[in-house]
Coordinates of C-alpha atoms in Angstrom, one line a residue:
M1028 CA 19.3 10.1 -17.4
V1029 CA 22.7 8.4 -16.4
H1030 CA 25.2 10.9 -15.0
A1031 CA 28.8 11.1 -15.8
G1032 CA 31.0 8.7 -13.8
D1033 CA 28.2 6.2 -13.1
R1034 CA 29.5 3.8 -15.8
G1035 CA 33.1 4.9 -15.5
S1036 CA 35.9 3.2 -13.6
K1037 CA 35.3 0.3 -11.4
G1038 CA 35.8 2.4 -8.4
N1039 CA 32.9 4.7 -9.4
W1040 CA 30.2 2.2 -10.4
P1041 CA 28.4 1.9 -7.1
M1042 CA 28.0 5.7 -6.6
P1043 CA 24.3 6.0 -7.3
L1044 CA 23.3 3.3 -4.9
V1045 CA 25.8 4.7 -2.3
V1046 CA 24.0 8.1 -2.6
V1047 CA 20.7 6.4 -2.0
A1048 CA 22.0 4.5 1.0
V1049 CA 23.6 7.6 2.6
G1050 CA 20.4 9.6 2.0
V1051 CA 18.4 7.0 3.8
L1052 CA 20.8 6.9 6.7
I1053 CA 20.7 10.7 7.0
L1054 CA 17.0 10.6 7.0
L1055 CA 16.9 8.1 9.8
F1056 CA 19.3 10.2 11.8
L1057 CA 17.2 13.4 11.3
M1058 CA 14.0 11.7 12.4
T1059 CA 15.3 9.3 15.2
K1060 CA 18.1 11.3 16.8
L1061 CA 17.2 14.9 16.1
R1062 CA 13.4 14.2 16.2
L1063 CA 12.9 16.3 13.1
N1064 CA 9.4 16.3 11.6
G1065 CA 9.0 13.7 8.8
F1066 CA 7.8 16.2 6.2
A1067 CA 10.8 18.5 6.7
A1068 CA 13.3 15.7 7.0
L1069 CA 12.2 14.1 3.7
L1070 CA 12.4 17.4 1.9
L1071 CA 15.9 18.2 3.2
V1072 CA 17.2 14.8 2.2
A1073 CA 15.5 15.0 -1.2
V1074 CA 17.2 18.4 -1.9
G1075 CA 20.6 17.0 -0.7
V1076 CA 20.3 13.8 -2.9
G1077 CA 19.2 15.9 -5.9
M1078 CA 22.3 18.2 -5.5
V1079 CA 24.7 15.2 -5.2
R1080 CA 23.1 13.5 -8.2
G1081 CA 23.7 16.5 -10.4
I1082 CA 20.2 17.8 -10.8
P1083 CA 20.6 21.5 -11.7
L1084 CA 19.8 23.7 -8.6
E1085 CA 17.2 25.7 -10.4
K1086 CA 15.3 22.5 -11.3
I1087 CA 15.2 20.9 -7.9
P1088 CA 12.1 22.9 -6.7
D1089 CA 10.3 21.8 -9.8
V1090 CA 11.3 18.1 -9.2
L1091 CA 10.1 18.4 -5.6
S1092 CA 6.8 19.9 -6.7
E1093 CA 6.3 17.3 -9.4
G1094 CA 6.9 14.5 -6.8
I1095 CA 4.6 16.0 -4.2
G1096 CA 2.0 16.9 -6.8
G1097 CA 2.0 13.4 -8.3
Q1098 CA 1.8 11.7 -5.0
I1099 CA -0.8 14.0 -3.4
G1100 CA -2.8 14.0 -6.7
D1101 CA -3.0 10.3 -6.6
T1102 CA -3.8 9.9 -2.9
M1103 CA -5.3 13.1 -1.4
L1104 CA -8.9 12.5 -2.7
T1105 CA -8.8 8.8 -1.9
I1106 CA -7.3 9.2 1.6
G1107 CA -9.2 12.3 2.5
L1108 CA -12.6 11.1 1.4
G1109 CA -11.8 7.6 2.9
A1110 CA -10.9 9.2 6.2
M1111 CA -14.1 11.2 6.3
V1112 CA -16.2 8.1 5.5
G1113 CA -14.4 6.2 8.2
R1114 CA -15.0 9.0 10.8
V1115 CA -18.7 9.2 9.9
L1116 CA -18.9 5.5 10.4
G1117 CA -17.1 5.7 13.7
D1118 CA -19.0 8.7 15.1
S1119 CA -22.4 7.2 14.3
G1120 CA -21.6 3.8 15.8
A1121 CA -21.7 2.0 12.4
A1122 CA -18.0 0.9 12.7
Q1123 CA -18.7 -0.4 16.2
R1124 CA -21.7 -2.3 14.8
I1125 CA -19.6 -4.0 12.1
A1126 CA -16.7 -4.7 14.5
G1127 CA -19.1 -6.2 17.0
R1128 CA -20.6 -8.5 14.4
L1129 CA -17.1 -9.6 13.3
L1130 CA -16.4 -10.5 17.0
D1131 CA -19.7 -12.3 17.3
L1132 CA -19.0 -14.4 14.2
C1133 CA -15.3 -15.1 14.7
G1134 CA -14.7 -14.5 18.4
P1135 CA -11.7 -12.6 19.8
R1136 CA -9.4 -15.5 19.1
W1137 CA -10.1 -15.4 15.3
V1138 CA -10.2 -11.6 14.9
Q1139 CA -7.0 -11.7 12.8
V1140 CA -8.5 -14.3 10.4
A1141 CA -11.6 -12.0 10.0
M1142 CA -9.3 -9.1 9.1
I1143 CA -7.3 -11.1 6.7
L1144 CA -10.3 -12.5 4.9
S1145 CA -11.9 -9.0 4.7
A1146 CA -8.7 -7.4 3.4
M1147 CA -8.1 -10.1 0.8
L1148 CA -11.7 -10.0 -0.5
I1149 CA -11.7 -6.2 -0.7
G1150 CA -8.0 -5.9 -1.8
I1151 CA -8.4 -8.1 -4.9
T1152 CA -9.7 -5.1 -6.9
M1153 CA -8.9 -2.1 -4.7
F1154 CA -5.7 -0.1 -4.3
Y1155 CA -3.8 -0.6 -1.0
E1156 CA -4.5 3.0 0.0
V1157 CA -8.2 2.9 -0.8
A1158 CA -8.9 -0.4 0.9
F1159 CA -6.7 0.6 3.8
V1160 CA -8.7 3.8 4.6
I1161 CA -12.0 1.9 4.3
I1162 CA -11.1 -1.0 6.6
V1163 CA -8.9 0.7 9.1
P1164 CA -11.8 2.3 11.1
V1165 CA -13.1 -1.2 11.7
A1166 CA -9.7 -2.3 12.9
F1167 CA -9.4 0.8 15.2
T1168 CA -12.9 0.0 16.6
L1169 CA -12.0 -3.7 17.2
V1170 CA -8.8 -2.6 19.0
R1171 CA -10.8 -0.3 21.3
V1172 CA -13.5 -2.9 22.0
T1173 CA -11.2 -5.8 22.6
R1174 CA -8.3 -3.8 24.1
A1175 CA -6.0 -5.7 21.8
N1176 CA -2.6 -4.4 20.6
L1177 CA -3.2 -2.1 17.5
L1178 CA -0.7 -4.1 15.4
W1179 CA -2.3 -7.4 16.5
V1180 CA -5.4 -6.4 14.6
G1181 CA -4.1 -3.9 12.1
L1182 CA -0.9 -5.6 10.8
P1183 CA -2.7 -8.7 9.4
M1184 CA -5.0 -6.3 7.5
S1185 CA -2.1 -4.3 6.0
I1186 CA -0.1 -7.4 5.1
A1187 CA -3.1 -8.9 3.3
L1188 CA -3.8 -5.7 1.4
S1189 CA -0.1 -5.3 0.4
T1190 CA -0.1 -8.8 -1.0
M1191 CA -3.2 -8.3 -3.1
H1192 CA -2.1 -4.9 -4.4
S1193 CA 1.4 -5.9 -5.4
F1194 CA 0.9 -9.4 -6.7
L1195 CA -2.3 -9.4 -8.7
P1196 CA -4.1 -7.6 -11.5
P1197 CA -6.2 -5.5 -12.0
H1198 CA -3.8 -3.4 -9.8
P1199 CA -1.8 -1.0 -11.9
G1200 CA 1.7 -2.6 -11.5
P1201 CA 0.9 -6.2 -12.6
T1202 CA -1.6 -5.0 -15.2
S1203 CA 1.0 -2.7 -16.9
V1204 CA 3.6 -5.5 -16.9
A1205 CA 1.0 -7.9 -18.4
A1206 CA 0.4 -5.4 -21.2
T1207 CA 4.2 -5.1 -21.8
F1208 CA 4.6 -8.9 -22.0
H1209 CA 1.3 -9.5 -23.9
A1210 CA 0.3 -11.8 -21.0
S1211 CA -3.3 -12.8 -20.2
V1212 CA -4.6 -10.8 -17.3
G1213 CA -7.0 -13.5 -16.4
L1214 CA -4.3 -16.2 -16.3
T1215 CA -2.0 -13.9 -14.4
L1216 CA -4.7 -13.4 -11.8
F1217 CA -5.6 -17.1 -11.7
Y1218 CA -2.0 -18.2 -11.2
G1219 CA -1.3 -15.4 -8.8
L1220 CA -4.1 -16.2 -6.4
F1221 CA -2.5 -19.6 -5.7
I1222 CA 0.7 -17.7 -4.7
A1223 CA -0.7 -14.6 -3.0
V1224 CA -3.4 -16.1 -0.8
P1225 CA -1.2 -18.6 1.1
A1226 CA 1.8 -16.4 1.2
G1227 CA -0.2 -13.4 2.4
A1228 CA -2.1 -15.4 5.0
L1229 CA 1.0 -17.0 6.4
V1230 CA 2.9 -13.8 6.8
A1231 CA -0.2 -12.0 8.2
L1232 CA -0.7 -14.6 10.9
V1233 CA 3.0 -15.0 11.8
W1234 CA 4.2 -11.4 11.8
P1235 CA 2.1 -10.0 14.7
R1236 CA 3.4 -13.0 16.8
L1237 CA 7.1 -12.2 16.4
P1238 CA 8.7 -10.9 19.6
F1239 CA 10.0 -7.7 18.1
V1240 CA 6.5 -6.8 16.8
R1241 CA 4.8 -7.8 20.0
R1242 CA 7.0 -5.4 21.9
M1243 CA 5.5 -2.5 20.0
N1244 CA 2.3 -1.1 21.5
P1245 CA 1.2 2.0 19.5
S1246 CA -1.9 3.9 20.3
I1247 CA -4.6 4.8 17.8
P1248 CA -3.8 8.2 16.2
T1249 CA -5.9 11.0 17.6
G1250 CA -8.8 12.2 15.5
L1251 CA -9.2 9.2 13.2
V1252 CA -11.8 7.3 15.2
S1253 CA -14.4 8.2 17.7
D1254 CA -13.6 7.4 21.4
R1255 CA -17.2 7.0 22.3
V1256 CA -18.5 3.5 23.1
F1257 CA -22.1 3.1 21.9
T1258 CA -25.0 1.2 23.5
E1259 CA -26.9 -1.3 21.4
E1260 CA -29.8 1.1 21.0
E1261 CA -27.6 4.0 19.8
M1262 CA -25.9 2.1 16.9
P1263 CA -27.5 2.0 13.5
G1264 CA -28.6 -1.4 12.1
M1265 CA -26.2 -3.9 10.6
G1266 CA -27.8 -3.7 7.2
W1267 CA -27.2 0.1 6.8
S1268 CA -23.7 -0.1 8.5
L1269 CA -22.4 -2.9 6.2
S1270 CA -24.1 -1.5 3.1
V1271 CA -22.4 1.9 3.4
A1272 CA -19.0 0.3 4.3
L1273 CA -19.2 -2.0 1.3
L1274 CA -20.6 0.6 -1.2
P1275 CA -17.2 1.8 -2.4
V1276 CA -16.0 -1.8 -2.7
V1277 CA -19.0 -2.7 -4.9
L1278 CA -18.6 0.3 -7.1
I1279 CA -14.8 0.0 -7.6
A1280 CA -14.9 -3.8 -7.9
G1281 CA -17.8 -3.6 -10.3
A1282 CA -16.0 -1.1 -12.5
A1283 CA -12.9 -3.3 -12.5
V1284 CA -14.8 -6.5 -13.4
T1285 CA -16.7 -4.6 -16.1
G1286 CA -13.5 -3.3 -17.6
L1287 CA -11.9 -6.7 -17.7
A1288 CA -15.0 -8.4 -19.2
G1289 CA -16.3 -5.7 -21.5
S1290 CA -14.9 -4.5 -24.8
G1291 CA -15.4 -1.4 -26.8
S1292 CA -16.9 1.8 -25.4
G1293 CA -20.3 3.3 -24.8
P1294 CA -22.2 5.5 -22.4
V1295 CA -22.9 2.6 -19.9
L1296 CA -19.3 1.5 -19.7
H1297 CA -18.2 5.1 -19.3
F1298 CA -20.7 5.7 -16.6
V1299 CA -19.6 2.5 -14.7
A1300 CA -16.0 3.5 -15.0
F1301 CA -16.9 7.0 -13.7
I1302 CA -18.7 5.8 -10.6
G1303 CA -16.1 3.1 -10.1
S1304 CA -13.2 5.4 -9.9
A1305 CA -11.9 5.5 -6.3
P1306 CA -12.5 9.3 -5.7
I1307 CA -16.0 9.2 -7.1
A1308 CA -16.9 6.0 -5.4
L1309 CA -15.8 7.4 -2.0
L1310 CA -17.5 10.7 -2.7
L1311 CA -20.8 9.0 -3.4
T1312 CA -20.3 6.8 -0.3
L1313 CA -19.7 9.9 1.8
A1314 CA -22.9 11.5 0.6
V1315 CA -24.9 8.3 1.4
A1316 CA -23.1 8.0 4.8
M1317 CA -23.9 11.6 5.7
W1318 CA -27.6 11.0 5.1
A1319 CA -27.8 7.4 6.4
F1320 CA -25.9 8.2 9.6
G1321 CA -27.1 11.8 9.9
P1322 CA -30.7 12.9 9.4
R1323 CA -32.0 9.3 9.0
I1324 CA -31.0 8.4 12.6
G1325 CA -31.7 11.8 14.1
R1326 CA -28.2 13.3 13.9
S1327 CA -27.9 16.8 12.5
L1328 CA -25.9 17.7 9.4
D1329 CA -23.8 19.9 11.6
E1330 CA -22.7 16.9 13.7
V1331 CA -21.9 14.9 10.5
S1332 CA -19.9 17.9 9.1
A1333 CA -18.0 18.1 12.4
S1334 CA -17.0 14.4 11.9
C1335 CA -15.7 15.3 8.4
R1336 CA -13.8 18.3 9.7
S1337 CA -12.2 16.2 12.4
A1338 CA -11.0 13.6 9.9
A1339 CA -9.6 16.3 7.6
Q1340 CA -7.6 17.9 10.5
A1341 CA -6.2 14.5 11.5
M1342 CA -5.2 13.8 7.9
A1343 CA -3.3 17.0 7.2
M1344 CA 0.1 15.9 8.5
I1345 CA -0.3 12.4 7.1
L1346 CA -0.9 13.8 3.7
L1347 CA 2.1 16.2 4.0
V1348 CA 4.4 13.3 4.9
I1349 CA 3.1 11.1 2.1
G1350 CA 3.6 14.0 -0.3
A1351 CA 7.2 14.5 0.9
G1352 CA 7.8 10.8 0.3
G1353 CA 6.7 11.3 -3.3
A1354 CA 9.2 14.2 -3.6
F1355 CA 12.1 12.0 -2.4
K1356 CA 11.1 9.3 -4.9
Q1357 CA 10.9 11.8 -7.8
V1358 CA 14.4 13.1 -7.0
L1359 CA 15.8 9.5 -7.2
V1360 CA 14.1 9.0 -10.5
E1361 CA 15.3 12.3 -11.9
G1362 CA 18.8 11.5 -10.6
G1363 CA 19.2 8.6 -13.0
I1364 CA 19.0 5.8 -10.4
S1365 CA 16.7 3.6 -12.5
D1366 CA 18.8 4.1 -15.7
Y1367 CA 21.9 3.1 -13.7
I1368 CA 20.3 -0.1 -12.4
K1369 CA 19.1 -1.0 -15.9
D1370 CA 22.6 -0.7 -17.3
A1371 CA 24.2 -2.5 -14.4
T1372 CA 21.9 -5.6 -14.5
G1373 CA 21.8 -5.9 -18.3
S1374 CA 24.7 -8.3 -18.5
W1375 CA 23.9 -10.6 -15.6
S1376 CA 23.5 -14.3 -16.3
L1377 CA 20.7 -15.7 -14.2
S1378 CA 17.3 -17.5 -14.7
P1379 CA 15.0 -15.0 -16.4
I1380 CA 12.5 -15.4 -13.5
I1381 CA 15.1 -14.7 -10.8
L1382 CA 16.6 -11.9 -12.8
A1383 CA 13.3 -10.2 -13.4
W1384 CA 12.4 -10.5 -9.7
L1385 CA 15.9 -9.2 -8.7
I1386 CA 15.7 -6.2 -11.0
A1387 CA 12.3 -5.2 -9.7
A1388 CA 13.5 -5.6 -6.1
I1389 CA 16.6 -3.5 -6.6
L1390 CA 14.6 -0.8 -8.3
R1391 CA 12.1 -0.9 -5.4
V1392 CA 14.9 -0.4 -2.8
A1393 CA 16.4 2.4 -4.8
L1394 CA 13.3 4.3 -5.9
G1395 CA 10.6 3.4 -3.4
S1396 CA 7.7 3.4 -5.9
A1397 CA 6.5 -0.1 -6.7
T1398 CA 4.8 1.2 -9.9
V1399 CA 8.1 2.7 -11.2
A1400 CA 9.9 -0.5 -10.2
V1401 CA 7.6 -2.8 -12.2
V1402 CA 7.4 -0.6 -15.2
T1403 CA 11.2 -0.2 -15.4
A1404 CA 11.9 -3.8 -14.6
S1405 CA 9.5 -5.0 -17.3
G1406 CA 11.4 -3.0 -19.9
V1407 CA 14.7 -4.5 -18.8
A1408 CA 13.3 -8.1 -18.6
L1409 CA 11.3 -8.0 -21.9
P1410 CA 14.2 -9.2 -24.1
L1411 CA 14.7 -12.1 -21.7
L1412 CA 11.3 -13.5 -22.4
A1413 CA 11.9 -14.2 -26.1
G1414 CA 13.3 -17.8 -26.5
S1415 CA 13.4 -18.4 -22.7
G1416 CA 10.3 -20.7 -22.7
V1417 CA 9.0 -18.9 -19.6
R1418 CA 5.3 -18.1 -19.7
P1419 CA 4.6 -14.4 -19.9
E1420 CA 2.2 -14.6 -17.0
I1421 CA 4.9 -16.1 -14.8
M1422 CA 7.3 -13.3 -15.7
V1423 CA 4.6 -10.8 -14.8
L1424 CA 4.2 -12.4 -11.3
A1425 CA 8.0 -12.5 -10.8
I1426 CA 8.3 -8.8 -11.4
S1427 CA 5.2 -8.0 -9.4
C1428 CA 6.6 -10.0 -6.4
G1429 CA 10.0 -8.2 -6.7
S1430 CA 8.3 -4.8 -6.5
I1431 CA 6.9 -5.4 -3.0
A1432 CA 10.3 -6.0 -1.4
F1433 CA 12.1 -3.7 1.1
S1434 CA 9.5 -1.0 1.5
H1435 CA 11.3 1.7 3.5
V1436 CA 11.6 5.5 3.9
N1437 CA 11.5 6.4 0.1
D1438 CA 8.2 4.6 -0.3
P1439 CA 5.1 6.9 0.3
G1440 CA 3.2 3.8 1.4
F1441 CA 5.7 3.3 4.2
W1442 CA 4.7 6.7 5.6
M1443 CA 1.0 6.0 5.4
F1444 CA 1.6 2.7 7.3
K1445 CA 3.7 4.5 9.9
E1446 CA 1.3 7.4 10.5
Y1447 CA -1.9 5.4 10.7
F1448 CA -0.3 2.9 13.1
N1449 CA 1.4 5.7 15.1
L1450 CA 4.8 4.1 14.9
S1451 CA 8.3 5.5 15.1
V1452 CA 10.4 5.3 12.0
I1453 CA 12.5 2.5 13.4
D1454 CA 9.5 0.4 14.5
A1455 CA 7.9 1.0 11.1
I1456 CA 11.0 -0.4 9.4
K1457 CA 11.0 -3.4 11.7
A1458 CA 7.4 -4.1 11.0
R1459 CA 6.8 -3.1 7.4
T1460 CA 10.2 -3.5 5.7
T1461 CA 10.6 -7.0 7.1
Y1462 CA 7.1 -8.2 6.1
T1463 CA 7.3 -6.8 2.6
T1464 CA 10.7 -8.4 2.1
V1465 CA 9.5 -11.8 3.3
L1466 CA 6.4 -11.6 1.2
S1467 CA 8.6 -10.8 -1.9
V1468 CA 10.8 -13.8 -1.2
L1469 CA 7.9 -16.2 -0.6
G1470 CA 6.3 -14.8 -3.8
L1471 CA 9.5 -15.7 -5.8
G1472 CA 9.4 -19.2 -4.4
G1473 CA 5.8 -19.5 -5.3
V1474 CA 6.5 -18.3 -8.9
L1475 CA 9.3 -20.8 -9.4
A1476 CA 7.1 -23.6 -8.0
M1477 CA 4.2 -22.6 -10.2
E1478 CA 6.4 -22.6 -13.3
S1479 CA 7.7 -26.1 -12.4
I1480 CA 4.1 -27.4 -11.8
L1481 CA 2.9 -26.0 -15.1
D1482 CA 5.8 -27.6 -16.9
T1483 CA 5.1 -30.9 -15.3
L1484 CA 1.5 -30.7 -16.2
G1485 CA 2.3 -29.6 -19.7
V1486 CA -0.1 -26.6 -19.4

């Protein structure tokens, strides 16, 4: 809904974005100067923004609950089960086995390349959050074994996963936009790979080397990885270690590929979709991991259960902060910010590709949710497609690239990044907000170049 005064006099038109900006500044003040807990600070600011934007007071608790419920509902099972799998891998020595093999294959000098390749391969079909919680135990173990800076190893992984998740189908944002524009999902993925892989690899290699990032030296969060260093005889074999780590990847990727290639419905397709859903895939993996790295190697189920409990305790505050980020996002949506931006950009005269990217980027800054940004931007940009001569797949990529820009405190993914890498809010903004913005701009450049190349080739 668009509130009174948003489209009134010239002096009133920026008000919704001013409210967002002031809310973000207050949040930063509460967390950096007053050292207020992130969960409480996010909820306080969300309530304040809701009141200023005219949401009825009696509805604000429901809006907060909807935002928290939607965000936690989407992420709790995935993050919780993923953390348990990771802790079981760590406490059994399996994560150390995989990390050691990566070091043997690539050497300490090329550990970043190993993390980028792993993240890109896994991230093509898996959500950022799912792939993150699967790979991060290996990154933590590599940090402990090599004594490298946590961001030196972990940041390239996060950047590569962000790129795959935001740029390419079958991830939800690009896939939903492709449906809106009646674009080919296969062509969108094909064109997008030529943009996402070089852009993601470039930023992933450059960012950890920037002086302001190298000055950060966070520690591994307590409880998410085992502190024990295993001997060669104590660790499980590489076959079992890698098989369990890759099991959710195979299940989820298999379901995604089957869904893209198959048509119609049937018991087999339904079963594949069931076991390939992220929560079920991770639940099955946890069950296999508890046996493979429990009774099979002489560890009791009590020991394995203790690993799961430790992971759950470590995840509690992370989940609360992520949920509060969802509440903040929901208040911005209910406060009419997205409707305001749609109205404000409707009359702009720009290249359809640039305008589509810009609308998605503005929505991302204002709302935080990349999915909301791409869905809303696709509705605004759809009329631009007719008669423009722009390929629908290119428009999908333009909007998808815009949706990754400026991840900051109203993005639940920002808080996941901050908590897992044990960063202050300011350091998280320096690291994540900057890399997502540069990725977005590089993506736009790649989309414009791809459109030019296709025109030249007459494809």
